[in-house]
Coordinates of C-alpha atoms in Angstrom, one line a residue:
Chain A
X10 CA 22.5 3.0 26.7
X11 CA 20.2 1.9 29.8
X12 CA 21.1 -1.2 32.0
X13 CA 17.9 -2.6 33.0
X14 CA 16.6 -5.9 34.7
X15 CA 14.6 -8.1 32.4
X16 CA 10.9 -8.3 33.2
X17 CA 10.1 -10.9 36.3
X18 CA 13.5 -11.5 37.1
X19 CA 14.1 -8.9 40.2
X20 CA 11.8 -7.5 43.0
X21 CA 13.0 -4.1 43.7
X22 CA 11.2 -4.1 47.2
X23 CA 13.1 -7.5 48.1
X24 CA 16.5 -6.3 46.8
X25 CA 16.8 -2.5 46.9
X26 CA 20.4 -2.4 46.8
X27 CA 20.4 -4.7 43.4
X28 CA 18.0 -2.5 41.9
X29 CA 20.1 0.4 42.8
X30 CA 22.8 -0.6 40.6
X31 CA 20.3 -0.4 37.6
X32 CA 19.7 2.9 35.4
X33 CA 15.2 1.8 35.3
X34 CA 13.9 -1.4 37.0
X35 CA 11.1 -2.4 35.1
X36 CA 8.8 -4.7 37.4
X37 CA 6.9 -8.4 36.8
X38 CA 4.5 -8.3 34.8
X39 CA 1.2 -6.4 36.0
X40 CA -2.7 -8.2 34.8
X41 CA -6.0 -6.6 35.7
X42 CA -7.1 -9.3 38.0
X43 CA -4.5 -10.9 40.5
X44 CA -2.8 -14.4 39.4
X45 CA -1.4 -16.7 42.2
X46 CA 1.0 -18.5 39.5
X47 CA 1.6 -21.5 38.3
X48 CA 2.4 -25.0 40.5
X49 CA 5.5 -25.6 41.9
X50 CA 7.7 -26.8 41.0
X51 CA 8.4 -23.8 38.5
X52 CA 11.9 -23.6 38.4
X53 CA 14.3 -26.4 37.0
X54 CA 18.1 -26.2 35.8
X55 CA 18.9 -27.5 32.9
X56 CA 22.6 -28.1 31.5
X57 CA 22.6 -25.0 29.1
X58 CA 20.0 -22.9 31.3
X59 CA 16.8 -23.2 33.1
X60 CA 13.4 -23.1 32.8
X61 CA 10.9 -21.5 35.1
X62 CA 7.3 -21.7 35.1
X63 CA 5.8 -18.4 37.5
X64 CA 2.5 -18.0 35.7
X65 CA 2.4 -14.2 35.9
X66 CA 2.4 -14.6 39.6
X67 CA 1.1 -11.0 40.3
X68 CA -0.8 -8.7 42.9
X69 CA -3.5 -7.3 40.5
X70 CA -4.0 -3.9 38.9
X71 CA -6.1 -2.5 41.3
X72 CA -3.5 -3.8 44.2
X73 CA -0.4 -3.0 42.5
X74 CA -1.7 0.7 42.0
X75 CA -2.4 1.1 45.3
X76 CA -0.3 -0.8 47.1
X77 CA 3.3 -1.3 44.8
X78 CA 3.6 1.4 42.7
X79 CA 4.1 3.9 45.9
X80 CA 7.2 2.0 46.5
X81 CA 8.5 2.2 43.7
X82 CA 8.5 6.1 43.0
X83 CA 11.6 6.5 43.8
X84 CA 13.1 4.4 40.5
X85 CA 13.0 5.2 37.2
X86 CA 10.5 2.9 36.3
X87 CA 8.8 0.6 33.1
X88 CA 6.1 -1.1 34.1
X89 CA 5.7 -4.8 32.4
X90 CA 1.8 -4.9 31.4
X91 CA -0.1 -8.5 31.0
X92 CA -3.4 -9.5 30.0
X93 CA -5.8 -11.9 27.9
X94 CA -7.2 -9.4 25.3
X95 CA -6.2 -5.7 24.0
X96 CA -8.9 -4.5 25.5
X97 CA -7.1 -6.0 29.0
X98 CA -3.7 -4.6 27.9
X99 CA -5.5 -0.9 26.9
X100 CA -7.1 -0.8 30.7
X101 CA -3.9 -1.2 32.1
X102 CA -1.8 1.4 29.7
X103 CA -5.0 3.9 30.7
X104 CA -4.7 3.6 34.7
X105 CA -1.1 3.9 34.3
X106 CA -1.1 6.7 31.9
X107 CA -2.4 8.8 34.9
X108 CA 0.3 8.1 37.2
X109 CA 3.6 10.3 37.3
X110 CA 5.8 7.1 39.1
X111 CA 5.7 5.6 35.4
X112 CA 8.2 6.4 33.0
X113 CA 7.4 3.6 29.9
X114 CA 5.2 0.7 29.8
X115 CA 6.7 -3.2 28.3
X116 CA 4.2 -4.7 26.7
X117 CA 4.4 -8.3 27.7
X118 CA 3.0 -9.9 24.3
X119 CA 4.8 -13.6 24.8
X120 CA 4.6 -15.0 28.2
X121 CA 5.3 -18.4 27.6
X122 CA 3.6 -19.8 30.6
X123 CA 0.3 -18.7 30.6
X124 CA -2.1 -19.1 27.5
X125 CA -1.6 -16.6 24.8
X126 CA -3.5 -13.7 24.3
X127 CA -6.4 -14.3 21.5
X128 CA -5.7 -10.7 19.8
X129 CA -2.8 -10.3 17.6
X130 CA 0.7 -8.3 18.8
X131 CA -0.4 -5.6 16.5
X132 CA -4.1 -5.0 17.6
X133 CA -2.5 -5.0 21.4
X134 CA -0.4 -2.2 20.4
X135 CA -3.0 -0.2 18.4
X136 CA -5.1 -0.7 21.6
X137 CA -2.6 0.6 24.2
X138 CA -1.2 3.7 21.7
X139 CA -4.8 4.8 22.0
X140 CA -4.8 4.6 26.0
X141 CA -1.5 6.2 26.5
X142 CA 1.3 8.8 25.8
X143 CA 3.7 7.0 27.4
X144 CA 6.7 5.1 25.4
X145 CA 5.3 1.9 24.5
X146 CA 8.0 -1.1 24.2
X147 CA 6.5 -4.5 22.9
X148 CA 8.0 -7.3 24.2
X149 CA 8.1 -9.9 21.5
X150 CA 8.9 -13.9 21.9
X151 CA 12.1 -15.3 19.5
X152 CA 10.0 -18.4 18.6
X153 CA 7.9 -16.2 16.3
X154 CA 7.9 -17.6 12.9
X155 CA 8.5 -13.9 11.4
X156 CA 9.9 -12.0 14.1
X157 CA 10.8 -8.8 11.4
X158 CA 7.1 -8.8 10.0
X159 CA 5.5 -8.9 13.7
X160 CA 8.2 -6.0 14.5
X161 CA 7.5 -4.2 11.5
X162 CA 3.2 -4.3 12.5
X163 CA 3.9 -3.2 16.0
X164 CA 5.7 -0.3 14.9
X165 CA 2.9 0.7 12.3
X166 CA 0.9 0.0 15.1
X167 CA 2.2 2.8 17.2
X168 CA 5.0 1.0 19.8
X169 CA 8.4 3.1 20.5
X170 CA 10.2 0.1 21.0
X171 CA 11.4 -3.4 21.4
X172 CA 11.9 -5.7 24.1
X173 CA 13.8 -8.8 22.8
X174 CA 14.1 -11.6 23.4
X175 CA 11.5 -13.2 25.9
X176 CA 12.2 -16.9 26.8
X177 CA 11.4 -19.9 24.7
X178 CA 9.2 -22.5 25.6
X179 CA 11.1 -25.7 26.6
X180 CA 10.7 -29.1 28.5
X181 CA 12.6 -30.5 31.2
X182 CA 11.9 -34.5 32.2
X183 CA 12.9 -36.0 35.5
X184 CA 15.3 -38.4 34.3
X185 CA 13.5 -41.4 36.8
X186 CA 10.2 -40.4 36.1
X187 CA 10.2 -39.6 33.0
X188 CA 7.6 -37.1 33.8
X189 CA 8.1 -32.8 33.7
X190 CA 10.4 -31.3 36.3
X191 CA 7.9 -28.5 36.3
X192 CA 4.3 -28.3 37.6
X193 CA 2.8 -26.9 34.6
X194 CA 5.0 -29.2 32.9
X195 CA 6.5 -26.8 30.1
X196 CA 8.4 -23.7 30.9
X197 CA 10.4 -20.7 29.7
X198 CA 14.1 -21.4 28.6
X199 CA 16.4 -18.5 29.3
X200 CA 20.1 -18.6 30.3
X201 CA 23.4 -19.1 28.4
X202 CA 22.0 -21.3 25.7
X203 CA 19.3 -18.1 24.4
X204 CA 22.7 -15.6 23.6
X205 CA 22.5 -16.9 19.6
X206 CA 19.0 -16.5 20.1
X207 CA 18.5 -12.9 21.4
X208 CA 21.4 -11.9 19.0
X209 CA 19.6 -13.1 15.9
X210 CA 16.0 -11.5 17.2
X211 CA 17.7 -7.9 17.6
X212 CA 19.8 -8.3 14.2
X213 CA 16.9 -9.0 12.6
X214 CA 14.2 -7.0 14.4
X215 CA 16.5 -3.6 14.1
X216 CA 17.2 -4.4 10.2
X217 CA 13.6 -4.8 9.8
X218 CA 12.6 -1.3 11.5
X219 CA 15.7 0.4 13.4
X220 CA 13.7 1.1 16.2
X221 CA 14.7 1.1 19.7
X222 CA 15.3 -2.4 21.2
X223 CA 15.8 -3.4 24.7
X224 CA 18.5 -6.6 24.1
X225 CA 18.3 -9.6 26.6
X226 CA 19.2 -13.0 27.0
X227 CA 22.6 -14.5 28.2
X228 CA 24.0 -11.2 29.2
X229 CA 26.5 -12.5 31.1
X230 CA 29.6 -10.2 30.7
X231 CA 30.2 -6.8 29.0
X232 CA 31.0 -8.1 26.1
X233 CA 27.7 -10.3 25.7
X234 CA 26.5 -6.6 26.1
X235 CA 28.3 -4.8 23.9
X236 CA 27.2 -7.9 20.9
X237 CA 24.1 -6.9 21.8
X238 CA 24.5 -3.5 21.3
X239 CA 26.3 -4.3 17.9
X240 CA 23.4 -6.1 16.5
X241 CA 20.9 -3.2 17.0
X242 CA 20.0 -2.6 21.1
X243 CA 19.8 0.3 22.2
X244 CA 19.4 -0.4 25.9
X245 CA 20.6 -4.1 27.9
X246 CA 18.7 -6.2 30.2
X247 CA 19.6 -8.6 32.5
X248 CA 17.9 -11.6 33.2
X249 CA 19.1 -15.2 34.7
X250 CA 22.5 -13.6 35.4
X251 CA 20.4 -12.2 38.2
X252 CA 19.7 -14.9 39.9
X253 CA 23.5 -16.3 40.6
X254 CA 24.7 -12.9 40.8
X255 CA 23.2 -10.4 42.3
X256 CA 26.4 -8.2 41.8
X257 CA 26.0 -8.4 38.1
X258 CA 24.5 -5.3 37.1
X259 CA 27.9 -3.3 38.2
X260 CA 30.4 -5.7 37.4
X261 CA 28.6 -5.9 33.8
X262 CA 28.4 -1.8 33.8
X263 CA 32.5 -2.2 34.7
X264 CA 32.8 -4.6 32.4
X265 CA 31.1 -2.7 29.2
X266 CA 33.3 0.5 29.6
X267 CA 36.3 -1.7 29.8
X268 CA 35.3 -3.5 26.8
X269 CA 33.8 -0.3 25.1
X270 CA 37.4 1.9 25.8
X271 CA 39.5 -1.3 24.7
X272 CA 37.8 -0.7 21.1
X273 CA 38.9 2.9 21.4
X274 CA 36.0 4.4 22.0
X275 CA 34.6 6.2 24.8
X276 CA 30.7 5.3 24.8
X277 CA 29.2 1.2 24.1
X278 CA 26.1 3.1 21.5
X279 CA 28.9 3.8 19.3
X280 CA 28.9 0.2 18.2
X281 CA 25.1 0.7 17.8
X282 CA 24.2 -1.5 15.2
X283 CA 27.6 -2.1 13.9
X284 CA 27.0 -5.8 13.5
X285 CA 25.3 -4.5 10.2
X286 CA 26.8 -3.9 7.0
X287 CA 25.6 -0.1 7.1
X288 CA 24.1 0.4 10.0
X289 CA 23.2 3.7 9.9
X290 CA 20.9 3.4 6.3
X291 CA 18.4 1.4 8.4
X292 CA 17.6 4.3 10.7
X293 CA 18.4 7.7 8.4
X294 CA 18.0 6.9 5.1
X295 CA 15.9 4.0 3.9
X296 CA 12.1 4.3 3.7
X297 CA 10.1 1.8 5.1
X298 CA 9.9 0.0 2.0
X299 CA 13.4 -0.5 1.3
X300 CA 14.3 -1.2 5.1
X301 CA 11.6 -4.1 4.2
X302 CA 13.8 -5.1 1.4
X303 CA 17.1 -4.6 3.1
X304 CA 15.6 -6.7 6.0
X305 CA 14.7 -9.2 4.0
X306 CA 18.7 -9.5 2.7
X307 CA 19.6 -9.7 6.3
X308 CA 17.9 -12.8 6.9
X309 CA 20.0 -15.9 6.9
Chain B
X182 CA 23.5 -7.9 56.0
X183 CA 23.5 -10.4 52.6
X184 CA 27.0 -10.2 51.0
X185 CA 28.3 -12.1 48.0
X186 CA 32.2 -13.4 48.1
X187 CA 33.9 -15.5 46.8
X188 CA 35.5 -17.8 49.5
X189 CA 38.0 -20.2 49.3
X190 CA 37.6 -23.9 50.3
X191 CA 38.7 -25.2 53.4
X192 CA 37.9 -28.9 53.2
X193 CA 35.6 -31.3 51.8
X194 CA 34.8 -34.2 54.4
X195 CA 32.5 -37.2 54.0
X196 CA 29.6 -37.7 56.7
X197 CA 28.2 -41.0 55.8
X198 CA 26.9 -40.5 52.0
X199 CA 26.9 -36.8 53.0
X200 CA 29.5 -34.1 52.2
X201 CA 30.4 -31.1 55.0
X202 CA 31.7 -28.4 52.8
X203 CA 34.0 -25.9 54.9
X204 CA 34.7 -22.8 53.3
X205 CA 36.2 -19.3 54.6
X206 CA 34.0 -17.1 56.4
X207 CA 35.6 -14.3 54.7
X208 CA 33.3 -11.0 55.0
X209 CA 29.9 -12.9 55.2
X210 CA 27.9 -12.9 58.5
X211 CA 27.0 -16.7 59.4
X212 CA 23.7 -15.5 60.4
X213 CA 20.8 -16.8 62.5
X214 CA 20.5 -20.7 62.6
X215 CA 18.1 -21.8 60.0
X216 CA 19.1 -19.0 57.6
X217 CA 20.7 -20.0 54.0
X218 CA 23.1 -19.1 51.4
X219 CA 23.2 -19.6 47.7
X220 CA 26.1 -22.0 46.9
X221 CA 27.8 -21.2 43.3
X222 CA 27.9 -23.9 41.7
X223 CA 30.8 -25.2 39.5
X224 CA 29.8 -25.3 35.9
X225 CA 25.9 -25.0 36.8
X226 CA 24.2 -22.2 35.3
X227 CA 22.2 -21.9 38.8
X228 CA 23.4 -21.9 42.9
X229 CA 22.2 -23.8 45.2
X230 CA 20.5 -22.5 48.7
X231 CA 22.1 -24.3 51.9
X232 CA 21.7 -23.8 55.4
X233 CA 24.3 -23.3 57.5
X234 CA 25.5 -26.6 59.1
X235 CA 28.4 -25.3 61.2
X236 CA 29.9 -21.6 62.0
X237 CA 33.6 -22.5 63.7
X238 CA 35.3 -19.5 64.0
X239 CA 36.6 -17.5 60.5
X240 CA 34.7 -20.8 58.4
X241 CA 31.1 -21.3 57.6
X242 CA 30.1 -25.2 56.7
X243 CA 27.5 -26.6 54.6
X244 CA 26.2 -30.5 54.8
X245 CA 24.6 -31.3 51.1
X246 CA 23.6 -35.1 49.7
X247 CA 24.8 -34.8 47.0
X248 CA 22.4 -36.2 44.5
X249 CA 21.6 -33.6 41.6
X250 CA 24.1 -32.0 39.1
X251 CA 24.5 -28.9 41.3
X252 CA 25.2 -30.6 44.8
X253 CA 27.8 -33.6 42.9
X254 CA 29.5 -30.6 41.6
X255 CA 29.8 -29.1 44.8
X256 CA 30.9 -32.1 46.0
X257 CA 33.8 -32.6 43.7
X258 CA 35.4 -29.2 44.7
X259 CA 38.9 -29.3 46.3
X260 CA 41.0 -27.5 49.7
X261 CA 42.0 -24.2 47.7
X262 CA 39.0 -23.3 45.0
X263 CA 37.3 -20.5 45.1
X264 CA 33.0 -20.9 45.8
X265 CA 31.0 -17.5 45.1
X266 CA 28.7 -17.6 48.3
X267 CA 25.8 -15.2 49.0
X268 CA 23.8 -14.5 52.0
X269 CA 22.9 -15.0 54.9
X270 CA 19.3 -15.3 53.4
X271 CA 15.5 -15.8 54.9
X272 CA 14.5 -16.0 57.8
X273 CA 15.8 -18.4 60.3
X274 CA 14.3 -20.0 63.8
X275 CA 13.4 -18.0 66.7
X276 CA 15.5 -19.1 69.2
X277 CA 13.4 -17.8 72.0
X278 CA 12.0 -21.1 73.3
X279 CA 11.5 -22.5 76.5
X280 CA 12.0 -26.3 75.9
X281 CA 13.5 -26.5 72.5
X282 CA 13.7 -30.3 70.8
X283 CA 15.4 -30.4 67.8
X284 CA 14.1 -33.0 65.0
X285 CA 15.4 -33.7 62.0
X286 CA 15.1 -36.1 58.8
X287 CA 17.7 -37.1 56.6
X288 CA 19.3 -34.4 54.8
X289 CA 17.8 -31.8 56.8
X290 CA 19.7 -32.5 59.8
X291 CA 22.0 -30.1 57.8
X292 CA 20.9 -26.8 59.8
X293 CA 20.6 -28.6 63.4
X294 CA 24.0 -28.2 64.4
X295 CA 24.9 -24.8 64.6
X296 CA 21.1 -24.5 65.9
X297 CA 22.1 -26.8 68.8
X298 CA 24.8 -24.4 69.6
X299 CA 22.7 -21.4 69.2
X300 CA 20.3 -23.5 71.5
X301 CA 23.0 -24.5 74.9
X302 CA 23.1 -27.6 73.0
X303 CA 19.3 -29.3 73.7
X304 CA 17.5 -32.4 73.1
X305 CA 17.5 -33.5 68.9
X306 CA 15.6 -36.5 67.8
X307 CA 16.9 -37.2 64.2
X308 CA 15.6 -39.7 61.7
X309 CA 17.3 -41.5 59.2
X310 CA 17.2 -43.7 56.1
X311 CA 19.9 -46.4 57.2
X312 CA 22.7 -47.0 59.7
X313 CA 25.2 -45.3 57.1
X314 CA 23.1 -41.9 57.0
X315 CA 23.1 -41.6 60.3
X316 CA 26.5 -40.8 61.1
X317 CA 25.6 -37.6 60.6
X318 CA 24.1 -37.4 64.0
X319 CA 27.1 -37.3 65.1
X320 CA 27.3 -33.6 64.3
X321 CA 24.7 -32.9 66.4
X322 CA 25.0 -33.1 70.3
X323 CA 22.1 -35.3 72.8
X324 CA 20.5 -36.7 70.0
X325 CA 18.3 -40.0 69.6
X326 CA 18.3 -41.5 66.5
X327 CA 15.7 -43.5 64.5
X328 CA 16.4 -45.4 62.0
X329 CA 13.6 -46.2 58.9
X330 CA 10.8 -48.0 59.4
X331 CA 10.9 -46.1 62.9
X332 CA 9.6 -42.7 62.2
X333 CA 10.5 -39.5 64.2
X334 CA 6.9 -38.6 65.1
X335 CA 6.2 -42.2 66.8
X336 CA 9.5 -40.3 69.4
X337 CA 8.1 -37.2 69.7
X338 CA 7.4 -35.9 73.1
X339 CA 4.5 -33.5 73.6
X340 CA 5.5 -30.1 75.6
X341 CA 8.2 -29.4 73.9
X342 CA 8.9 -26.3 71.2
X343 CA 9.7 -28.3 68.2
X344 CA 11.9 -26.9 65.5
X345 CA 12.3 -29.5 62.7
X346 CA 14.1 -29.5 59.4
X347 CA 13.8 -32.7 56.9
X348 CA 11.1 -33.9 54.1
X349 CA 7.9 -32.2 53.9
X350 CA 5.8 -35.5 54.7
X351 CA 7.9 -35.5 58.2
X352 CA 7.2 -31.8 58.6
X353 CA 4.0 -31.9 58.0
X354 CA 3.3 -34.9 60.3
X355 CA 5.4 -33.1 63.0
X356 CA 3.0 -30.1 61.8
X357 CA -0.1 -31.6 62.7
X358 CA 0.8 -33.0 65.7
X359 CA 3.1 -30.1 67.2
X360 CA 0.8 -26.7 66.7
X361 CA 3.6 -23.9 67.0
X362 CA 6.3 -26.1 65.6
X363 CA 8.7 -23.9 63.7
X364 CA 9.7 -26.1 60.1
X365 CA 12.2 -25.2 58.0
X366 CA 11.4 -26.0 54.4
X367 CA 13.3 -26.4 51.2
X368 CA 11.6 -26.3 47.6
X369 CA 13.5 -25.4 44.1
X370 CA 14.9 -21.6 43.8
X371 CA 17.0 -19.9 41.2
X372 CA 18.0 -16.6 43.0
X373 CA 17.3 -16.8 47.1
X374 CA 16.8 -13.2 47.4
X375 CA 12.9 -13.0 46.3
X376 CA 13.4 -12.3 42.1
X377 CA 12.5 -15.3 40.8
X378 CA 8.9 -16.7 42.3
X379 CA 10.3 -19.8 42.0
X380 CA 10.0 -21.3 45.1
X381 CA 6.7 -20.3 46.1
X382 CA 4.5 -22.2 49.4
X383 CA 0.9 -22.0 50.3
X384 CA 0.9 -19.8 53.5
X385 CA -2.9 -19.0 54.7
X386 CA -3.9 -19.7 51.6
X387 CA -1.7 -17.9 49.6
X388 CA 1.7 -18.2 47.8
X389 CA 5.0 -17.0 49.4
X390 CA 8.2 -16.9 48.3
X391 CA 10.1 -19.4 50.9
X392 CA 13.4 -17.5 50.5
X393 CA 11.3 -14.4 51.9
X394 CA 9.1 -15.2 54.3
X395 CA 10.8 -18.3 54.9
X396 CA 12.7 -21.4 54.9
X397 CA 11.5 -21.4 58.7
X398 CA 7.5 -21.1 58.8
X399 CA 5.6 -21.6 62.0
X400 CA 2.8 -24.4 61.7
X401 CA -0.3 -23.2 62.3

């Protein structure tokens, strides 16, 4: 079990001694061409979370190759990619392929900010497999209206993993105004209120095709961890809890071994997947087609 | 060097419709003037950044209107809770000036204080909405006050190194009239420390994270 910072959420150049407390920072989202972001505003609290609005606010391939990527060789690191088509994503997945600093690439398929990509998860993942040897996690959005079929094609389609859950789209009004809080006017909701959320989207995803998932949203503790874990991650990300506490990644590391030896136990994967009836028959000894069947009796 | 504590509260005092928050110093270095912290928030999923208003000796204080969720909460805290505070953060005013005037607008007379001590205490010219905000002026020593419709710029003196805190249509107008002007802005941020791009300004024509490169930008 990996602790790792959720995509966008951390700057490992800003905050070294945050990142430090992580086992792999993965960084913001990377697109061929730079992006300058959304308008502010792009961040606004609501009562149950927050929504933010960035836009992919990024550097550039070309820039972040040169100029980002040196810095960051010292970390074990995943590299978030972006872009607009598979061809975009494959570019990426290739230029990176070639460098030694990067240990997997996140496939950011469900940016809530920016206008969706006009291939399909699937196709994007087909693309990048072909560019690259490297471990290929696809981050997927909850809001998907079959989040076990789309995780079941990505993993045909040659990904190693799962990031889940991404942030939902969500609207905040100026209570005055009447008008969005947030330039762009809709944002991405993360924060306390996505826990139910991210725990369904792994429960599901992992019955559906027991790969690997990377569980966010609402970590909070070591026991919002550890549920995580239960329901079918195999490594934890931190997100929001970032931002009003930069401590978090140790006190939740404390926190999980206290939690994890007060079940008895001395290591959090060994409640891998225990949120499931039999977890183990989804990842030794179903075939695909009955893991299709058994996901489809997992579903509420 | 940025530390996060939790720090128990001192006082809560009323400044006009303002609040002066006075915490414990604890571990946490007050920092240069200008510099913020992130506030934790009771019951608020996010902190809020303030500058430093006041470092008296083993307390830091914070002056907030409060006006949104985060700030009312802050304002409802009592002499013995605990705030998580975190920083100092940014990057503050140079205080190498030869004939420093402080200005200030409303709420963001918050960091002029403990600036004015930094400072030996100069000349501040401070603008208000109405009689009733402007006891807060009293925190901060020599200062004129101006009280709406009279606007800060129609007072300002040329010569002097400005360093000016309030809303951005007063720093911008004290922008363009004071080249060199150091102006400490404020815009929405989740973290403080440069993770979340929230709070993003146009510098030279491109888009900086205040918390990093700011809240204290020199006008060009």
């Amino acid at each position: 079990m990996s602790l790792l910072n959720a995509s966008g959420c951390l700057d490992a150049l800003a905050a070294p001694e945050v990142t430090a407390e992580l086992d792999a920072y993965v960084t913001k989202t990377v697109t061929p061409l730079p992006r300058e972001g959304n308008d502010a505003p792009r961040i606004a609290e609501t009562d149950s979370g927050m929504l933010n609005s960035i836009g992919l606010q990024n550097p550039g391939r070309d820039a972040f190759v040169a100029d980002v990527l040196p810095r960051l060789a010292h970390l074990r690191l995943w590299v978030s990619v972006g872009g607009f088509t598979a061809a975009e994503y494959a570019d990426t997945c290739a230029v990176l392929d070639a460098r030694a600093e990067v240990e997997q690439l996140e496939l950011n398929l469900s940016c809530p900010n920016v206008d969706e990509a006009a291939d399909s998860a699937a196709e994007i993942v087909a693309a990048c497999r072909a560019a690259t040897s490297k471990p290929l996690w696809a981050k997927l959005s909850p809001a998907l209206p079959d989040l076990p079929e789309v995780a079941r094609a990505v993993q045909a389609a040659g990904a190693d993993g799962l990031s889940l859950v991404n942030t939902l789209r969500g609207l905040a009004l100026d209570e005055r105004t009447l008008r969005p809080r947030l330039g762009r006017g809709v944002g991405g909701y993360s924060g306390p209120a996505l826990k139910p959320v991210a725990l369904a989207a792994v429960f599901a995803a992992y019955g559906a095709t027991g790969m690997p998932i990377v569980g966010m949203g609402r970590v909070w503790s070591g026991s919002d961890a550890l549920e995580l874990i239960a329901a079918g991650a195999t490594h934890v990300a931190l997100g929001t809890v970032l931002f009003s506490d930069p401590g978090a990644p140790a006190r939740i590391r404390a926190e999980l071994a206290a939690e994890t030896a007060a079940l008895g136990l001395s290591d959090p994967a060994e409640v891998h997947g225990r949120a499931h009836a039999d977890p183990l028959s989804i990842r030794t000894t179903l075939d695909r087609t009955s893991r299709v069947e058994r996901a489809k009796s997992l579903e509420i | 060097m940025r530390k996060r504590e939790r720090l128990s509260v001192v006082a809560v005092e009323a400044v006009g419709p303002y609040v002066l928050l006075r915490v414990e110093r604890g571990r946490l270095d007050p920092g240069v003037p200008g510099q913020f912290f992130m506030l934790e928030a009771p019951g608020r999923v996010l902190p809020r950044p303030m500058s430093l208003c006041l470092a008296p000796p083993a307390e830091l204080a914070f002056l907030f209107d409060p006006v949104g969720p985060g700030t009312r909460a802050l304002a409802e805290v009592e002499p013995g809770d605990a705030l998580h505070v975190f920083g100092p953060l940014g990057n503050g005013f140079s205080l190498d000036v030869a004939r420093p005037l402080l200005v200030g607008g409303g709420i963001g007379v918050a960091p002029l204080p403990y600036l004015s001590a930094a400072l030996g205490e100069p000349r501040a010219l401070l603008g208000f909405r109405t009689e009733w905000h402007a006891e807060a002026a009293a925190l901060v020593p020599n200062a004129e006050v101006v009280i709406d419709p009279v606007l800060v710029t129609e007072a300002l003196e040329p010569g002097r190194d400005v360093l000016a805190c309030g809303p951005e249509p007063m720093l911008e107008a004290v922008g363009d009239l004071c080249p060199g002007a150091q102006l400490a802005w404020e815009a929405p941020m989740a973290c403080g420390y440069g993770g979340c791009y929230g709070c993003v300004v146009d510098v030279d024509g491109r888009r900086a994270r205040l918390c990093v490169e700011g809240p204290v930008l020199v006008a060009a």
